[in-house]
Amino acid sequence: MFFHIVLERNMQLHPRHFGRHLRDNLVAKLVKDVEGTCSGRHGFVVAITGIENVGKGLIRDGTGFVTFPVKYQCVVFRPFKGEILEAVVTMVNKMGFFAEAGPVQIFVSNHLIPDDMEFQSGDMPNYTTSDGSVKIQKDSEVRLKIIGTRVDATEIFCIGTIKDDFLGVINDPVTS
Amino acid sequence: MSGEEEENAAELKIGDEFLKAKCLMNCEVAVILEHKYEQLQQMSDDPLNQVSQVFEKSLQYVKRFSRYKNPDAVRQVREILSRYQLAEFELCVLGNLCPETVEEAIAMVPSIKTKGRAHDDEAIEKMLNDLSLIKKFE
């Protein structure tokens, strides 16, 4: 899910940036440092939408660098266990398939794909029901439920399932 | 972290910080990101080089999965859903997935049927009807 939240960060600024454009430099550096990063707590920072306030700077002993506490509003994407969302299939293999929902990767293991769907190898590997009516392949859109998340320093990775009511393919790239 | 272990969106356990935060539907994120992208476009010739991969992927994703395209409809969706005493998170899941039946809505957002909440099937049905009307007249 996407959220609009306020975060705070201490920004260190080199003395050469002091002057009329101090604030602009500070904001530019913030955008460069923060956008595109990911933390386990807040998820992916997609875009900074505004600066709430810039606190009083503190000169560091010895270096001349100044630290400013900056409060900023941003759009973040944070997946939650139990959340249901839509995703695009990016890769299919016999272990299951990978899907992407915005910045996050989700793996759906073949144990969590309905039992009546069989893996078919070939140019376009896919999972298909025995009657061929439903097919999951690259670029399919699926609705899935996140059942687990793994967080490391720079990425969040999810495990999902489509083995539940109202989950599964929502659009087939072949038929639509 | 013990808080992490209890996380379960189906029961609306998403941590205090996110529960109080403003949730955004995909269509709202699309409006925000497209606006920002246009701003970047005006400043440089090659905006794709300026944005992070996370930004680019998110923009593609929300464009693909936005149920409502025009900003007025987006505003209406939020307004209508906010009449039903939903949590922000529930509101956005409903707005993103646009369930068609009451059972589907409950499967998508199990927390709307938990004890102490005033949502009977009738109220949910009315809410879904209101939503589909916006879609129809968009």
mmCIF file of N, CA and C in Angstrom, chain B residues 14-58:
data_model
loop_
_atom_site.group_PDB
_atom_site.id
_atom_site.type_symbol
_atom_site.label_atom_id
_atom_site.label_comp_id
_atom_site.label_asym_id
_atom_site.label_seq_id
_atom_site.Cartn_x
_atom_site.Cartn_y
_atom_site.Cartn_z
ATOM 1 N N ILE B 14 -1.204 -2.959 11.349
ATOM 2 C CA ILE B 14 -0.132 -2.480 10.479
ATOM 3 C C ILE B 14 0.765 -1.494 11.211
ATOM 4 N N GLY B 15 0.659 -1.507 12.530
ATOM 5 C CA GLY B 15 1.509 -0.603 13.307
ATOM 6 C C GLY B 15 0.856 0.754 13.437
ATOM 7 N N ASP B 16 1.075 1.355 14.571
ATOM 8 C CA ASP B 16 0.415 2.617 14.881
ATOM 9 C C ASP B 16 0.739 3.712 13.878
ATOM 10 N N GLU B 17 2.005 3.747 13.529
ATOM 11 C CA GLU B 17 2.489 4.816 12.665
ATOM 12 C C GLU B 17 1.746 4.819 11.329
ATOM 13 N N PHE B 18 1.565 3.611 10.753
ATOM 14 C CA PHE B 18 0.919 3.531 9.457
ATOM 15 C C PHE B 18 -0.597 3.599 9.569
ATOM 16 N N LEU B 19 -1.119 3.172 10.711
ATOM 17 C CA LEU B 19 -2.565 3.229 10.912
ATOM 18 C C LEU B 19 -3.037 4.679 10.943
ATOM 19 N N LYS B 20 -2.208 5.547 11.507
ATOM 20 C CA LYS B 20 -2.580 6.953 11.600
ATOM 21 C C LYS B 20 -2.208 7.723 10.342
ATOM 22 N N ALA B 21 -1.295 7.161 9.575
ATOM 23 C CA ALA B 21 -0.819 7.867 8.383
ATOM 24 C C ALA B 21 -1.901 7.901 7.318
ATOM 25 N N LYS B 22 -1.710 8.814 6.389
ATOM 26 C CA LYS B 22 -2.657 8.906 5.284
ATOM 27 C C LYS B 22 -2.300 7.866 4.237
ATOM 28 N N CYS B 23 -3.272 7.018 3.932
ATOM 29 C CA CYS B 23 -3.087 6.009 2.903
ATOM 30 C C CYS B 23 -3.418 6.611 1.553
ATOM 31 N N LEU B 24 -2.787 6.103 0.517
ATOM 32 C CA LEU B 24 -3.101 6.597 -0.818
ATOM 33 C C LEU B 24 -3.560 5.454 -1.709
ATOM 34 N N MET B 25 -4.630 5.694 -2.449
ATOM 35 C CA MET B 25 -5.052 4.716 -3.448
ATOM 36 C C MET B 25 -4.130 4.833 -4.648
ATOM 37 N N ASN B 26 -4.065 3.761 -5.441
ATOM 38 C CA ASN B 26 -3.200 3.781 -6.624
ATOM 39 C C ASN B 26 -3.479 4.982 -7.516
ATOM 40 N N CYS B 27 -4.788 5.280 -7.667
ATOM 41 C CA CYS B 27 -5.128 6.383 -8.577
ATOM 42 C C CYS B 27 -4.637 7.721 -8.022
ATOM 43 N N GLU B 28 -4.631 7.864 -6.701
ATOM 44 C CA GLU B 28 -4.125 9.110 -6.107
ATOM 45 C C GLU B 28 -2.615 9.221 -6.288
ATOM 46 N N VAL B 29 -1.932 8.078 -6.105
ATOM 47 C CA VAL B 29 -0.484 8.079 -6.295
ATOM 48 C C VAL B 29 -0.162 8.443 -7.742
ATOM 49 N N ALA B 30 -0.975 7.951 -8.669
ATOM 50 C CA ALA B 30 -0.751 8.265 -10.085
ATOM 51 C C ALA B 30 -0.823 9.770 -10.319
ATOM 52 N N VAL B 31 -1.813 10.417 -9.695
ATOM 53 C CA VAL B 31 -1.949 11.865 -9.862
ATOM 54 C C VAL B 31 -0.704 12.580 -9.332
ATOM 55 N N ILE B 32 -0.256 12.174 -8.142
ATOM 56 C CA ILE B 32 0.908 12.825 -7.523
ATOM 57 C C ILE B 32 2.176 12.604 -8.347
ATOM 58 N N LEU B 33 2.414 11.352 -8.732
ATOM 59 C CA LEU B 33 3.667 11.043 -9.427
ATOM 60 C C LEU B 33 3.695 11.651 -10.828
ATOM 61 N N GLU B 34 2.548 11.658 -11.493
ATOM 62 C CA GLU B 34 2.531 12.238 -12.837
ATOM 63 C C GLU B 34 2.800 13.743 -12.775
ATOM 64 N N HIS B 35 2.238 14.373 -11.758
ATOM 65 C CA HIS B 35 2.479 15.798 -11.562
ATOM 66 C C HIS B 35 3.971 16.057 -11.357
ATOM 67 N N LYS B 36 4.560 15.249 -10.510
ATOM 68 C CA LYS B 36 5.981 15.418 -10.213
ATOM 69 C C LYS B 36 6.845 15.147 -11.457
ATOM 70 N N TYR B 37 6.426 14.159 -12.214
ATOM 71 C CA TYR B 37 7.158 13.818 -13.428
ATOM 72 C C TYR B 37 7.107 14.963 -14.441
ATOM 73 N N GLU B 38 5.926 15.592 -14.551
ATOM 74 C CA GLU B 38 5.787 16.732 -15.459
ATOM 75 C C GLU B 38 6.700 17.875 -15.037
ATOM 76 N N GLN B 39 6.760 18.109 -13.723
ATOM 77 C CA GLN B 39 7.642 19.169 -13.218
ATOM 78 C C GLN B 39 9.088 18.910 -13.623
ATOM 79 N N LEU B 40 9.507 17.654 -13.477
ATOM 80 C CA LEU B 40 10.875 17.295 -13.833
ATOM 81 C C LEU B 40 11.102 17.475 -15.329
ATOM 82 N N GLN B 41 10.068 17.151 -16.097
ATOM 83 C CA GLN B 41 10.165 17.271 -17.540
ATOM 84 C C GLN B 41 10.443 18.710 -17.960
ATOM 85 N N GLN B 42 9.807 19.650 -17.233
ATOM 86 C CA GLN B 42 10.001 21.048 -17.564
ATOM 87 C C GLN B 42 11.414 21.507 -17.244
ATOM 88 N N MET B 43 12.015 20.851 -16.259
ATOM 89 C CA MET B 43 13.342 21.290 -15.835
ATOM 90 C C MET B 43 14.464 20.681 -16.662
ATOM 91 N N SER B 44 14.237 19.492 -17.175
ATOM 92 C CA SER B 44 15.301 18.892 -17.974
ATOM 93 C C SER B 44 14.707 18.097 -19.127
ATOM 94 N N ASP B 45 15.537 17.818 -20.124
ATOM 95 C CA ASP B 45 15.050 17.144 -21.316
ATOM 96 C C ASP B 45 14.862 15.649 -21.095
ATOM 97 N N ASP B 46 15.605 15.141 -20.158
ATOM 98 C CA ASP B 46 15.604 13.697 -20.000
ATOM 99 C C ASP B 46 15.185 13.312 -18.578
ATOM 100 N N PRO B 47 13.891 13.470 -18.271
ATOM 101 C CA PRO B 47 13.456 13.262 -16.889
ATOM 102 C C PRO B 47 13.658 11.824 -16.397
ATOM 103 N N LEU B 48 13.664 10.872 -17.320
ATOM 104 C CA LEU B 48 13.824 9.480 -16.888
ATOM 105 C C LEU B 48 15.150 9.262 -16.177
ATOM 106 N N ASN B 49 16.145 10.061 -16.596
ATOM 107 C CA ASN B 49 17.457 9.934 -15.966
ATOM 108 C C ASN B 49 17.476 10.495 -14.555
ATOM 109 N N GLN B 50 16.524 11.397 -14.293
ATOM 110 C CA GLN B 50 16.504 12.088 -13.004
ATOM 111 C C GLN B 50 15.860 11.269 -11.900
ATOM 112 N N VAL B 51 14.965 10.373 -12.273
ATOM 113 C CA VAL B 51 14.186 9.698 -11.241
ATOM 114 C C VAL B 51 14.792 8.345 -10.896
ATOM 115 N N SER B 52 14.503 7.903 -9.690
ATOM 116 C CA SER B 52 15.014 6.623 -9.243
ATOM 117 C C SER B 52 14.214 5.496 -9.878
ATOM 118 N N GLN B 53 14.783 4.308 -9.791
ATOM 119 C CA GLN B 53 14.099 3.137 -10.320
ATOM 120 C C GLN B 53 12.794 2.892 -9.557
ATOM 121 N N VAL B 54 12.849 3.174 -8.261
ATOM 122 C CA VAL B 54 11.651 2.984 -7.437
ATOM 123 C C VAL B 54 10.519 3.879 -7.941
ATOM 124 N N PHE B 55 10.867 5.125 -8.276
ATOM 125 C CA PHE B 55 9.876 6.076 -8.788
ATOM 126 C C PHE B 55 9.292 5.572 -10.108
ATOM 127 N N GLU B 56 10.181 5.161 -10.990
ATOM 128 C CA GLU B 56 9.766 4.729 -12.322
ATOM 129 C C GLU B 56 8.835 3.506 -12.235
ATOM 130 N N LYS B 57 9.241 2.537 -11.424
ATOM 131 C CA LYS B 57 8.436 1.327 -11.284
ATOM 132 C C LYS B 57 7.090 1.624 -10.648
ATOM 133 N N SER B 58 7.099 2.509 -9.659
ATOM 134 C CA SER B 58 5.845 2.851 -8.990
ATOM 135 C C SER B 58 4.903 3.555 -9.950
#
